[in-house]
Backbone as a ProteinNet text record, in pm:
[ID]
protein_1_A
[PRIMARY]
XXXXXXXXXXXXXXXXXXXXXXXXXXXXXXXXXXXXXXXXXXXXXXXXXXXXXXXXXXXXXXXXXXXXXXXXXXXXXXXXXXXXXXXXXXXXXXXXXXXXXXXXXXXXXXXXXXXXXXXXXXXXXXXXXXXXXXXXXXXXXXXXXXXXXXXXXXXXXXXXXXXXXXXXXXXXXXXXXXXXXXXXXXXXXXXXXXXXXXXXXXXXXXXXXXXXXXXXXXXXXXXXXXXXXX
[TERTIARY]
-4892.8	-5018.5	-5057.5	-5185.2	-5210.2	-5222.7	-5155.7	-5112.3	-5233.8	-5290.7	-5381	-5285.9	-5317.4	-5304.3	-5243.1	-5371.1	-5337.4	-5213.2	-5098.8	-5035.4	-4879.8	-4916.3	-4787.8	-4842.1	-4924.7	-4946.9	-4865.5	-4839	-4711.6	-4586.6	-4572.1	-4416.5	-4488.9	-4584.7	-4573.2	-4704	-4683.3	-4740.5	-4644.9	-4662.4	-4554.3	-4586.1	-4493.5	-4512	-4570	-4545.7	-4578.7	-4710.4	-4770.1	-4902	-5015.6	-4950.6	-4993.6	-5102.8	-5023.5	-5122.5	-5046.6	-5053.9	-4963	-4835.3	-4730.5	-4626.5	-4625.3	-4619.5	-4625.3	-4495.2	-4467.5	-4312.9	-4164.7	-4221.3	-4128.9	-4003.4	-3954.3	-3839.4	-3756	-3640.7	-3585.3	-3457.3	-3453.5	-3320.7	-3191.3	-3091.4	-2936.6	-2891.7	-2875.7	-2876.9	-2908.8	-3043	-3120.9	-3203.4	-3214.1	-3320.1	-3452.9	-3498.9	-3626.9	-3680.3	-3800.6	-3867.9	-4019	-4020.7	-4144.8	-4201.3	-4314.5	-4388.7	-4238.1	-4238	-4126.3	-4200.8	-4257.6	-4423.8	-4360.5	-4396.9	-4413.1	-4243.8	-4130.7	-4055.2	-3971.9	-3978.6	-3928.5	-4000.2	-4099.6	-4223.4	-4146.6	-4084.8	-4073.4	-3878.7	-3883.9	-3676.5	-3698.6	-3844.7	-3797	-3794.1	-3841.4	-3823.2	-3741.6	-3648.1	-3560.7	-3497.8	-3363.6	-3285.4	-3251	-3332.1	-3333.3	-3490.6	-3436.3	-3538.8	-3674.1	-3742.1	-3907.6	-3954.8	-3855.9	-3881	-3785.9	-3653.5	-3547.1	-3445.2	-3489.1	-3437	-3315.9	-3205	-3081.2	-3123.8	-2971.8	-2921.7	-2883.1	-2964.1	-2924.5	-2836.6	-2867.9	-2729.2	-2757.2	-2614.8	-2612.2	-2688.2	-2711.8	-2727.6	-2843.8	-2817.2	-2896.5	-2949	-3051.5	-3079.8	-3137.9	-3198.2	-3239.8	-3134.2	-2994.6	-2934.2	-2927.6	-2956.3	-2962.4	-3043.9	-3102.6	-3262.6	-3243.9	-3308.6	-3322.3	-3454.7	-3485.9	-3638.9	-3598	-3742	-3712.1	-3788.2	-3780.9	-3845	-3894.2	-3821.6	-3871.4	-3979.1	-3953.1	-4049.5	-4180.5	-4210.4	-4303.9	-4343.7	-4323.6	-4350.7	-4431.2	-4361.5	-4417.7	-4543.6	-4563.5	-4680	-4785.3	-4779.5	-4831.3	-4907.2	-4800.7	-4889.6	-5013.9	-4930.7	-5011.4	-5203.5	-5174.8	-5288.1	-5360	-5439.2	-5510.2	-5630.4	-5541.7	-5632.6	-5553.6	-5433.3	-5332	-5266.1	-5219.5	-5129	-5188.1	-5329.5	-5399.5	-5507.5	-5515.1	-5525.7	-5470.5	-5353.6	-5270.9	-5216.2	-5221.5	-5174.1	-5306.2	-5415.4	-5534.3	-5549.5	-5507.5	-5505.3	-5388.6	-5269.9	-5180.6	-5215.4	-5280.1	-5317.3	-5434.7	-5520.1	-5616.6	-5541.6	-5445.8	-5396.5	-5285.9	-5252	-5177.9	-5261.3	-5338.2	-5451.8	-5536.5	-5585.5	-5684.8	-5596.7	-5489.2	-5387.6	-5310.9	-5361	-5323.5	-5175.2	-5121.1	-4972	-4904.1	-4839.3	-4800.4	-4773.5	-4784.1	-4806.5	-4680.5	-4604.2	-4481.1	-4425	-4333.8	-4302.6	-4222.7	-4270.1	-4201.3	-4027	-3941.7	-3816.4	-3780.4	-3667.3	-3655.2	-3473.1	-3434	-3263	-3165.6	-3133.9	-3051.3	-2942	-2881.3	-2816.1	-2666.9	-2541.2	-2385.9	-2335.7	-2229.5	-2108.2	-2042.5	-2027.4	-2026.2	-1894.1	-1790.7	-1648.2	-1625.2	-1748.1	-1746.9	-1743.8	-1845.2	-1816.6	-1979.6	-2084.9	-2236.5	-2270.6	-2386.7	-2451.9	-2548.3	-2556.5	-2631.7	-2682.1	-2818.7	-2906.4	-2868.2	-2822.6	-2796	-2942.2	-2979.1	-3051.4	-2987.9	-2954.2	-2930.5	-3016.4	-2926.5	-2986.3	-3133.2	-3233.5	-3329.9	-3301.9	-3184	-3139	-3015.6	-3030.5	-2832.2	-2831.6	-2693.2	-2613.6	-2590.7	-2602.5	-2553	-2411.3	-2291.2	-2160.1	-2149.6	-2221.9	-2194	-2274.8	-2298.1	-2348.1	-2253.2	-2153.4	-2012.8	-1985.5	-2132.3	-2068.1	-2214.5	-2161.3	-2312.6	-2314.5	-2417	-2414.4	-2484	-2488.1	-2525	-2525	-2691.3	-2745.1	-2805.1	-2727.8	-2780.6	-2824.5	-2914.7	-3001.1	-2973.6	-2920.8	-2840.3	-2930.4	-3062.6	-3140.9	-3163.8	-3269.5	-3285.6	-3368.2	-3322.5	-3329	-3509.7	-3499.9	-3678.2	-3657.8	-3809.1	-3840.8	-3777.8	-3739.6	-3737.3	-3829.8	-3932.2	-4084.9	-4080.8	-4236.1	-4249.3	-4173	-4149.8	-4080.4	-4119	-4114.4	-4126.4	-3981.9	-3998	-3829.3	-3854.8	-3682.5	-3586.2	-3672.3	-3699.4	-3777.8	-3648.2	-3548.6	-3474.6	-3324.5	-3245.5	-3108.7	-3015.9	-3022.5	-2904.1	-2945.7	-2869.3	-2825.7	-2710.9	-2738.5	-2649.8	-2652.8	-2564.2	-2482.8	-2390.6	-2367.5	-2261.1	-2106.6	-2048.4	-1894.4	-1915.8	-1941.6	-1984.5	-2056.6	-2164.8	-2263.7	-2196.8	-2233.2	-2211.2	-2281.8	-2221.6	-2334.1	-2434.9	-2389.5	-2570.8	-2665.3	-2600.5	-2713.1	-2777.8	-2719.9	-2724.4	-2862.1	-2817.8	-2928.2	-3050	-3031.5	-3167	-3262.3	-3188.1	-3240.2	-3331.6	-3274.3	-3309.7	-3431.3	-3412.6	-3548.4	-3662.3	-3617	-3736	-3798	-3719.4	-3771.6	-3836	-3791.7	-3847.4	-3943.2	-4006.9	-4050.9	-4023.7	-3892	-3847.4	-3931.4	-3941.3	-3910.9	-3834.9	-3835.4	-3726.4	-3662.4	-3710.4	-3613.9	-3565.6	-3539.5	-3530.9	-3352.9	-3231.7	-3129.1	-3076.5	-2967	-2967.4	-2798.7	-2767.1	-2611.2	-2519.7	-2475	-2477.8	-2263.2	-2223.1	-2149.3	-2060.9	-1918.7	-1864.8	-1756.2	-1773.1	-1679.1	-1686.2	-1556.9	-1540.2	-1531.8	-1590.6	-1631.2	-1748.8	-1741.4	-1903.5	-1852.6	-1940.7	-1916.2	-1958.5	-1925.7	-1970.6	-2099.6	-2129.1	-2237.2	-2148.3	-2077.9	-1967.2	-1870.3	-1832.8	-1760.2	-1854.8	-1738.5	-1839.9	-1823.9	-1851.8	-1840	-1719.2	-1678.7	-1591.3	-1424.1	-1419	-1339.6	-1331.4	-1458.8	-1451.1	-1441.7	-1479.7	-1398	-1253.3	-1201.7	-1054.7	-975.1	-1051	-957.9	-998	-1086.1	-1149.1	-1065.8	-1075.1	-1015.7	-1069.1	-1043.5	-1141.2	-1214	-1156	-1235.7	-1363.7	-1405.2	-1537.7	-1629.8	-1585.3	-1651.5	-1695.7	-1745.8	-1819.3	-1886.6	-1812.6	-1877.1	-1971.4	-1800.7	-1787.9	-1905.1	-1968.8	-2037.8	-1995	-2001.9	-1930.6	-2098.2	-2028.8	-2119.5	-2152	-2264.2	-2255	-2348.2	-2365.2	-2466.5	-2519.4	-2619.4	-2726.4	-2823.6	-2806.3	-2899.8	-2993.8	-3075.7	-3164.6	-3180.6	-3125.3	-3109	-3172.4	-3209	-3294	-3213.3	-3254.6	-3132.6	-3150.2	-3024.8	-2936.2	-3083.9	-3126.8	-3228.3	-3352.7	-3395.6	-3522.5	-3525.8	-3415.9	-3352.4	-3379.8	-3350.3	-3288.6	-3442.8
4604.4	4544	4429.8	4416.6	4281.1	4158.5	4039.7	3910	3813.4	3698	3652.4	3505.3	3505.1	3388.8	3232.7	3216.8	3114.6	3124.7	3234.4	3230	3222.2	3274.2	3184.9	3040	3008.1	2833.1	2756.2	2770.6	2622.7	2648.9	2781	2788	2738.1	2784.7	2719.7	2550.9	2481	2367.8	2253.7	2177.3	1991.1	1976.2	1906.7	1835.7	1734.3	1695.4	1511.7	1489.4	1615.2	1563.4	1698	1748.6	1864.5	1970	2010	2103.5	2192.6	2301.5	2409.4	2351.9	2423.9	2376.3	2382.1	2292.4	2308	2250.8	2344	2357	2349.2	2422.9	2432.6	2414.6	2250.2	2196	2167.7	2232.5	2242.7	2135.1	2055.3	1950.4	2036.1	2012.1	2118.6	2085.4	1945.7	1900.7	2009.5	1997.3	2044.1	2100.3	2157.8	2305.3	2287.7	2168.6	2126.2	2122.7	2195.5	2227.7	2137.7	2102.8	2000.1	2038.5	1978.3	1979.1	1916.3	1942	1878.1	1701.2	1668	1558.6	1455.5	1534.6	1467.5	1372.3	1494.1	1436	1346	1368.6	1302.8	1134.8	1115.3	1022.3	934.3	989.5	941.8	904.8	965.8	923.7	841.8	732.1	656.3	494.2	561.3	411.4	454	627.5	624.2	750.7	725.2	828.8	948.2	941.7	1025.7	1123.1	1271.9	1338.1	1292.8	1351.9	1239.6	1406.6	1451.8	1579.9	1537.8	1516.4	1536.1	1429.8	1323.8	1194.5	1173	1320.2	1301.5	1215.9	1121.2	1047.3	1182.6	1210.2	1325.6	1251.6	1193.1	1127.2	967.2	911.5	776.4	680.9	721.8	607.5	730.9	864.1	912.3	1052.9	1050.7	1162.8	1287.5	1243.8	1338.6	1476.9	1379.5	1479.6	1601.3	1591.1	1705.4	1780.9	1801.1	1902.8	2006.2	2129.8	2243	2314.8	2305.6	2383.7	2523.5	2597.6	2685.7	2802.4	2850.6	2967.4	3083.7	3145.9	3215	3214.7	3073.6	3074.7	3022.2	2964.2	2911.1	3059.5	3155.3	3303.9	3323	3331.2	3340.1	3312.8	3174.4	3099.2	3130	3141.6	3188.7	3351.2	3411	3516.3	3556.3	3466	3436.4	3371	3250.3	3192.3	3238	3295.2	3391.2	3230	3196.2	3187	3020.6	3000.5	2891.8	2859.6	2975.5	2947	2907.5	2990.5	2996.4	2833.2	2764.7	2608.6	2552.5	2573.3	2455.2	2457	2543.6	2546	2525.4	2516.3	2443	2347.7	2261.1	2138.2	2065.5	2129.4	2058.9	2054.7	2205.1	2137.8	2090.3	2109.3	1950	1865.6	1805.2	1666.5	1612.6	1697.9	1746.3	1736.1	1795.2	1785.9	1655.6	1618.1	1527.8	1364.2	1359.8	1260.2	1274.1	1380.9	1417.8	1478.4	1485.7	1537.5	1678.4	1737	1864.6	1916.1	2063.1	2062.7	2165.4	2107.1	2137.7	2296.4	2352.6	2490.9	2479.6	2623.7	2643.8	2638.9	2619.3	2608.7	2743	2803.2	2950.5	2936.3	3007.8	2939.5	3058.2	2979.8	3029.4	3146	3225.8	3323.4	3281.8	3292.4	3234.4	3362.8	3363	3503.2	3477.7	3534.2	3649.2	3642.9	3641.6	3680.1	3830.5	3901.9	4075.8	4117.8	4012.2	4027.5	4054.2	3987.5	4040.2	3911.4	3859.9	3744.2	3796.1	3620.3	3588.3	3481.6	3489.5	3346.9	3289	3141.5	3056.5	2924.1	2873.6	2752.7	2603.6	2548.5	2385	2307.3	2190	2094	2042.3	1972.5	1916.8	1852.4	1690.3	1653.8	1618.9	1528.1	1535.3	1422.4	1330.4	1177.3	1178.3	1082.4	1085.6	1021.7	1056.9	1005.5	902.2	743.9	691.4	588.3	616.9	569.1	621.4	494.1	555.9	485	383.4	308.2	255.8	297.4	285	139.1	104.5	-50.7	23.3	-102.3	-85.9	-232.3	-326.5	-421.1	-492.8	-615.4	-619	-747.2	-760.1	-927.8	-989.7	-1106.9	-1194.3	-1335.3	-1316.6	-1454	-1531.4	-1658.6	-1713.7	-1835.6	-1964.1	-2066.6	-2149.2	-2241	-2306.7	-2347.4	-2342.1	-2363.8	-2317.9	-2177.1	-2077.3	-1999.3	-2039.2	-1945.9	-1825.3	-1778.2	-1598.2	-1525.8	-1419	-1317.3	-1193.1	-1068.1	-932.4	-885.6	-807.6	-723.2	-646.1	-624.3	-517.7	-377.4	-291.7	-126.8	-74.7	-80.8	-7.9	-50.3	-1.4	-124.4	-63.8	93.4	169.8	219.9	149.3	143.9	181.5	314.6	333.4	294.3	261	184	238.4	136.1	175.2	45	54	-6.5	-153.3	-132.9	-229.5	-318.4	-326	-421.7	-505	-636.2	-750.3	-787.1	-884.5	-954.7	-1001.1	-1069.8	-1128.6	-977.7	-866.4	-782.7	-751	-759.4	-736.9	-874.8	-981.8	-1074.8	-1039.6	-1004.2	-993.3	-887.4	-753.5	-675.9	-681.9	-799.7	-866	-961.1	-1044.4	-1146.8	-1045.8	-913.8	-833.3	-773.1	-713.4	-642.8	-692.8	-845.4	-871.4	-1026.9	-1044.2	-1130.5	-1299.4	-1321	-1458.1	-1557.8	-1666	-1803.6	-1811.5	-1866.9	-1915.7	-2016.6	-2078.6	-2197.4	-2162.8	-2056.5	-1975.7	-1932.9	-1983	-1971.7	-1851.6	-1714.6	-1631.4	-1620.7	-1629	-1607.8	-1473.9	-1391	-1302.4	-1292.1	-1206.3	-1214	-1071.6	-1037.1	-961.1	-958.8	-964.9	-984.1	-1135.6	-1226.9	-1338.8	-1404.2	-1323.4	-1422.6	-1403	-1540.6	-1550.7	-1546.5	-1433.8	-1376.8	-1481	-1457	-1501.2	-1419.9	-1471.9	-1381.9	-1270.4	-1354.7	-1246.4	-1191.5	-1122.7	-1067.6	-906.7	-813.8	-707.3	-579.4	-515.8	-431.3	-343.4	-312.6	-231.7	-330.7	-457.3	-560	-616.9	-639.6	-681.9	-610.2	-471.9	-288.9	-338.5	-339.3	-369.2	-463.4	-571.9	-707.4	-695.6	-641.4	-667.9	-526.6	-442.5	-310.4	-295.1	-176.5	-91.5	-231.3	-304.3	-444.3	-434.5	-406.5	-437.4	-302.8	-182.3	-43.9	-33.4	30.2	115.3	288.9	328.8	516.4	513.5	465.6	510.1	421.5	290.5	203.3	59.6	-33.5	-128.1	-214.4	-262	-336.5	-496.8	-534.8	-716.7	-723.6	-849.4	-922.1	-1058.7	-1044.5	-1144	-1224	-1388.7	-1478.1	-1546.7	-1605.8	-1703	-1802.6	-1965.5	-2052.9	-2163.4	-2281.5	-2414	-2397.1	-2393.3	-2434.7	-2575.4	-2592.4	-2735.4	-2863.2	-2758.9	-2783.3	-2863.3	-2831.8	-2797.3	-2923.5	-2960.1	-3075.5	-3163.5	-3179.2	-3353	-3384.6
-2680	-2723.2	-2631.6	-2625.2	-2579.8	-2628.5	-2528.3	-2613.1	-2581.1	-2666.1	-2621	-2532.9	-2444	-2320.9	-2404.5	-2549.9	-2622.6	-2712.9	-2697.1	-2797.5	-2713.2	-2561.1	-2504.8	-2447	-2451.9	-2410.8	-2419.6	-2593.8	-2613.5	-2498.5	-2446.2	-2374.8	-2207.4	-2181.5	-1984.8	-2024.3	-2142.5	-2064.1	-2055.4	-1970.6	-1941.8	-2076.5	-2155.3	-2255.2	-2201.2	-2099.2	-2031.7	-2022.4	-1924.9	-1885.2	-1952.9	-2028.8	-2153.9	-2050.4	-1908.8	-1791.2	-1773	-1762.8	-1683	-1630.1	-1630	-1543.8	-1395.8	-1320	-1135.6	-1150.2	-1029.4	-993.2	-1112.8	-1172.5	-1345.5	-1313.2	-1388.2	-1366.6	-1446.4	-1487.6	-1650.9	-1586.9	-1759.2	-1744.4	-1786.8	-1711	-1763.2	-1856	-1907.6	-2038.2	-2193.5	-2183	-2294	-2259.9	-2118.8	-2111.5	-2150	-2107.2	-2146.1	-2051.7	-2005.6	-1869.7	-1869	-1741.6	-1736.1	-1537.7	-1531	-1385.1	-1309.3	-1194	-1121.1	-1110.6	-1038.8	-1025.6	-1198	-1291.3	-1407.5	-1470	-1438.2	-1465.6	-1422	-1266.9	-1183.9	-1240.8	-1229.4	-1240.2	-1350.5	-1471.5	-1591.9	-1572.7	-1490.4	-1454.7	-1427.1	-1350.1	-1263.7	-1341.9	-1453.3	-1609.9	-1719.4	-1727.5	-1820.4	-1790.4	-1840.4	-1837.2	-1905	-2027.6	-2171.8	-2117.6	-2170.1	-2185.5	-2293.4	-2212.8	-2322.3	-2423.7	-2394.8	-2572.5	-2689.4	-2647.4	-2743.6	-2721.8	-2670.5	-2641.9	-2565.5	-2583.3	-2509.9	-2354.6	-2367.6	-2242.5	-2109	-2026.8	-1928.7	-1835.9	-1810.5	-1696	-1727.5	-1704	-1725.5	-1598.3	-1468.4	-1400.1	-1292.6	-1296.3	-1171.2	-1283.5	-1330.9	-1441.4	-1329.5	-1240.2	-1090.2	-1072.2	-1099.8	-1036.3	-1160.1	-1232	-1362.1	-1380.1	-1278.9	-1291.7	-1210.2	-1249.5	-1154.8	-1121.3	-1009	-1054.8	-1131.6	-1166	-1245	-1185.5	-1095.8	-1006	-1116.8	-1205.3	-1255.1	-1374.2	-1424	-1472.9	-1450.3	-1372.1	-1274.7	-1217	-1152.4	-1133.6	-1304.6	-1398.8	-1523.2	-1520.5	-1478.9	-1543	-1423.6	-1323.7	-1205.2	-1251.2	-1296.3	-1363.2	-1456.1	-1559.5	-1650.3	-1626.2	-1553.5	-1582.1	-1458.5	-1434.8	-1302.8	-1183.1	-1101.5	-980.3	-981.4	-1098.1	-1088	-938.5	-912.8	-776.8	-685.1	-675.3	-546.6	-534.6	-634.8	-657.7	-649.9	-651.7	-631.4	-523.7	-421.1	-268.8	-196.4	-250.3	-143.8	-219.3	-316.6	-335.2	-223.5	-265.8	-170.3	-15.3	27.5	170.9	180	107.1	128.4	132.7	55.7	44.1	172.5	224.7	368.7	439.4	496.4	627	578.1	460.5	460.4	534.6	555.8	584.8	700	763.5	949.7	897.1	820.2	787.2	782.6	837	846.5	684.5	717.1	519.9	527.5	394.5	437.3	364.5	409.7	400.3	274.9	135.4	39.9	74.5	-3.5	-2.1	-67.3	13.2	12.5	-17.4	-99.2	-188.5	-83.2	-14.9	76.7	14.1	86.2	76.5	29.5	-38	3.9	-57.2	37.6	-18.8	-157.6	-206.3	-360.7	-352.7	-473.9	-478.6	-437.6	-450.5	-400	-248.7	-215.7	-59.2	-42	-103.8	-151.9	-94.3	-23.4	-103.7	-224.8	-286.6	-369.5	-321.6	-444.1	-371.3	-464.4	-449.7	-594.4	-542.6	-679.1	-644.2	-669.9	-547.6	-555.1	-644	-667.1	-710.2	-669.5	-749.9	-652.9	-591.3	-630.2	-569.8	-542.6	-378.2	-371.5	-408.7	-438.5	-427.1	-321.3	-215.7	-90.1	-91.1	-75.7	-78.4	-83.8	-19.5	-9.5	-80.3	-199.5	-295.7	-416.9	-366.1	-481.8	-610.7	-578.6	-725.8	-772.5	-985.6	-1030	-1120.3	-1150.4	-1200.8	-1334.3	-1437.7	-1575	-1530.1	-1509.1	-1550.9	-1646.3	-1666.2	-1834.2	-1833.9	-1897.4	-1896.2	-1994.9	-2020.2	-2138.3	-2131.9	-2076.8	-2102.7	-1990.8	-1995.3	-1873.8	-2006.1	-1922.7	-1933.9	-1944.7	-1990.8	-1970	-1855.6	-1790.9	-1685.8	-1581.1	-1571.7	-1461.7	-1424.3	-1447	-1459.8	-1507.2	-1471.8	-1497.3	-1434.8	-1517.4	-1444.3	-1510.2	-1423.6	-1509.4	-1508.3	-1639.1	-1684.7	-1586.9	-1541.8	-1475.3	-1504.2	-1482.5	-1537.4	-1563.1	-1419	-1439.9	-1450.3	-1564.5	-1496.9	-1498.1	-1456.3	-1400.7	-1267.5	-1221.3	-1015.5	-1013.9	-816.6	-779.5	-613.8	-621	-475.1	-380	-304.8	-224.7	-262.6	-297.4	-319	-270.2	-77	-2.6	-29.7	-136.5	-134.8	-205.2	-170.5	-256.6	-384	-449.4	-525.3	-512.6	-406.9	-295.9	-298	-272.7	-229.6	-350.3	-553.8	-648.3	-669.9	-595.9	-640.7	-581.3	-456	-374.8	-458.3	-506.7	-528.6	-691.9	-772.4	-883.8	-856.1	-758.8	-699.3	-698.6	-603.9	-563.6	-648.3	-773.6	-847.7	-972.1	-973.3	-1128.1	-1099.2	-920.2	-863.8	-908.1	-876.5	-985.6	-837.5	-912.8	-817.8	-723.8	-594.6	-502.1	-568.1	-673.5	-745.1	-826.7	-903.9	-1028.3	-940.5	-1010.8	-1007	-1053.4	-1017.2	-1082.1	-1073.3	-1223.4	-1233.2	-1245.8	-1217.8	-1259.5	-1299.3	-1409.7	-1464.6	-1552.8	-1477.3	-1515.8	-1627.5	-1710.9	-1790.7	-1857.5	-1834.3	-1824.6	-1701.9	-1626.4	-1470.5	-1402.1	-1333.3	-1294	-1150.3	-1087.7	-969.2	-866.5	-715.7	-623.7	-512.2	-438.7	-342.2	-269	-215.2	-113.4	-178.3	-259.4	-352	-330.9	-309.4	-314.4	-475.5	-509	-586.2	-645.4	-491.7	-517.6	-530.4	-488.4	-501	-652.9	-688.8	-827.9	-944.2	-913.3	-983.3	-1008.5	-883.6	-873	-935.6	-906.1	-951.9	-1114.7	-1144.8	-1291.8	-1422.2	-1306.2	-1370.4	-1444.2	-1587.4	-1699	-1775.1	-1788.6	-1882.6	-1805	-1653	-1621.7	-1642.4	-1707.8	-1728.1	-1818	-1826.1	-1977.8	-1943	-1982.7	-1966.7	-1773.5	-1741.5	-1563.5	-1515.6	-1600.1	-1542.6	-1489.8	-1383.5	-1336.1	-1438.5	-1522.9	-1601.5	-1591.7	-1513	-1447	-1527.7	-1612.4	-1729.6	-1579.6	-1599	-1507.6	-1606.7	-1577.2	-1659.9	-1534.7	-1575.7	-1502.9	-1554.8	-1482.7	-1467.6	-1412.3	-1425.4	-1339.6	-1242.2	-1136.7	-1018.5	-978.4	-958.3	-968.4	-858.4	-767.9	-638.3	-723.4	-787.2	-851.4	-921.5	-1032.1	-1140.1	-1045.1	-937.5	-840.1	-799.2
[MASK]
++++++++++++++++++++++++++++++++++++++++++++++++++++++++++++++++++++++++++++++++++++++++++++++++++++++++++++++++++++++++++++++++++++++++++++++++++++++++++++++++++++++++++++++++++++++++++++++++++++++++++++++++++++++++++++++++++++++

């Protein structure tokens, strides 16, 4: 029989931006499929799926996504003259910006326990190795007269071992635009860290007391600095 168009709708639209699915991108978690564009967009202020609330990854939720080729083929079918819009949107948006317009991604071939390939599909994205260590930032207050400031968006970071605390402050100044006089303490456990102290040192010396669910957990306040008082 024939189906009317409106009665598979609820299955190919984003919940997010309630449009067709482009580039249909399901979380491994909970199999909840969204625009690739939309969800990515929404990882970049939380880690919980925005259908069914699950925590998808603690510090990098990116890495939990897969596009979804076949069903994106689905929806391509379905809605008649979809595909062929949205690849002269994209190269308008490519040529209108002098920019080479870049080539579909095609899921490479790998040998089979049979002796066959198969195409398997990668991750969207990778961790680059050397981003071996993740932070869980936590804000415990800031003092009068440290001025304005905007909240942290995001306060699961991943790093490299190497960075210091200094590099933990800089990246706090930048992101939440404090004062140059605006003092920032930051604090693992029962100790208040130094600049040159790096991450993967204070992992160590601090051991599981500084973790929480494989997170190196530093509490950061804002303070008058001592400069400012005199």
């Amino acid at each position: 029989r024939l189906i009317n168009l409106s009665e598979l709708t609820p299955y190919i639209l984003c919940s997010i931006c309630k449009g067709y699915l482009i580039d249909a991108t399901t979380i491994t978690e909970c199999l909840h499929t969204f625009c690739k564009s939309c969800i990515v967009r929404h990882f970049y202020y939380s880690n919980r799926c925005p259908k069914c609330n699950i925590v998808v990854h603690q510090t990098q939720p990116l890495y939990n996504i897969r596009l979804d080729r076949q069903l994106q083929d689905i929806v391509y079918k379905l809605v008649i003259n979809l595909e062929e819009r949205e690849k002269k949107q994209m190269h308008d948006f490519y040529k209108e910006r002098g920019l080479e317009v870049p080539k579909p991604a095609v899921p490479q071939p790998v040998p089979s326990s049979k002796g066959r390939s198969k195409k398997v599909l990668e991750s969207v994205f990778r961790i680059p190795p050397e981003l071996d260590m993740s932070l869980l930032l936590e804000f415990i207050g800031a003092n009068e007269g440290t001025g304005h400031f905007k909240p942290l968006e995001k306060k699961f970071v991943r790093v490299s071992g190497e960075a210091t605390i200094g590099h933990v402050e800089k990246f706090l100044r930048r992101k939440m635009g404090l004062d140059p006089a605006c003092q920032v303490d930051i604090i693992c456990g029962d100790h208040l860290l130094e600049r040159y102290q790096t991450l993967r040192e204070i992992r160590r010396a601090i051991g599981d007391a500084a973790m929480q669910d494989g997170l190196l957990v530093l509490h950061y306040g804002l303070v008058v600095s001592p400069l400012k008082i005199t």
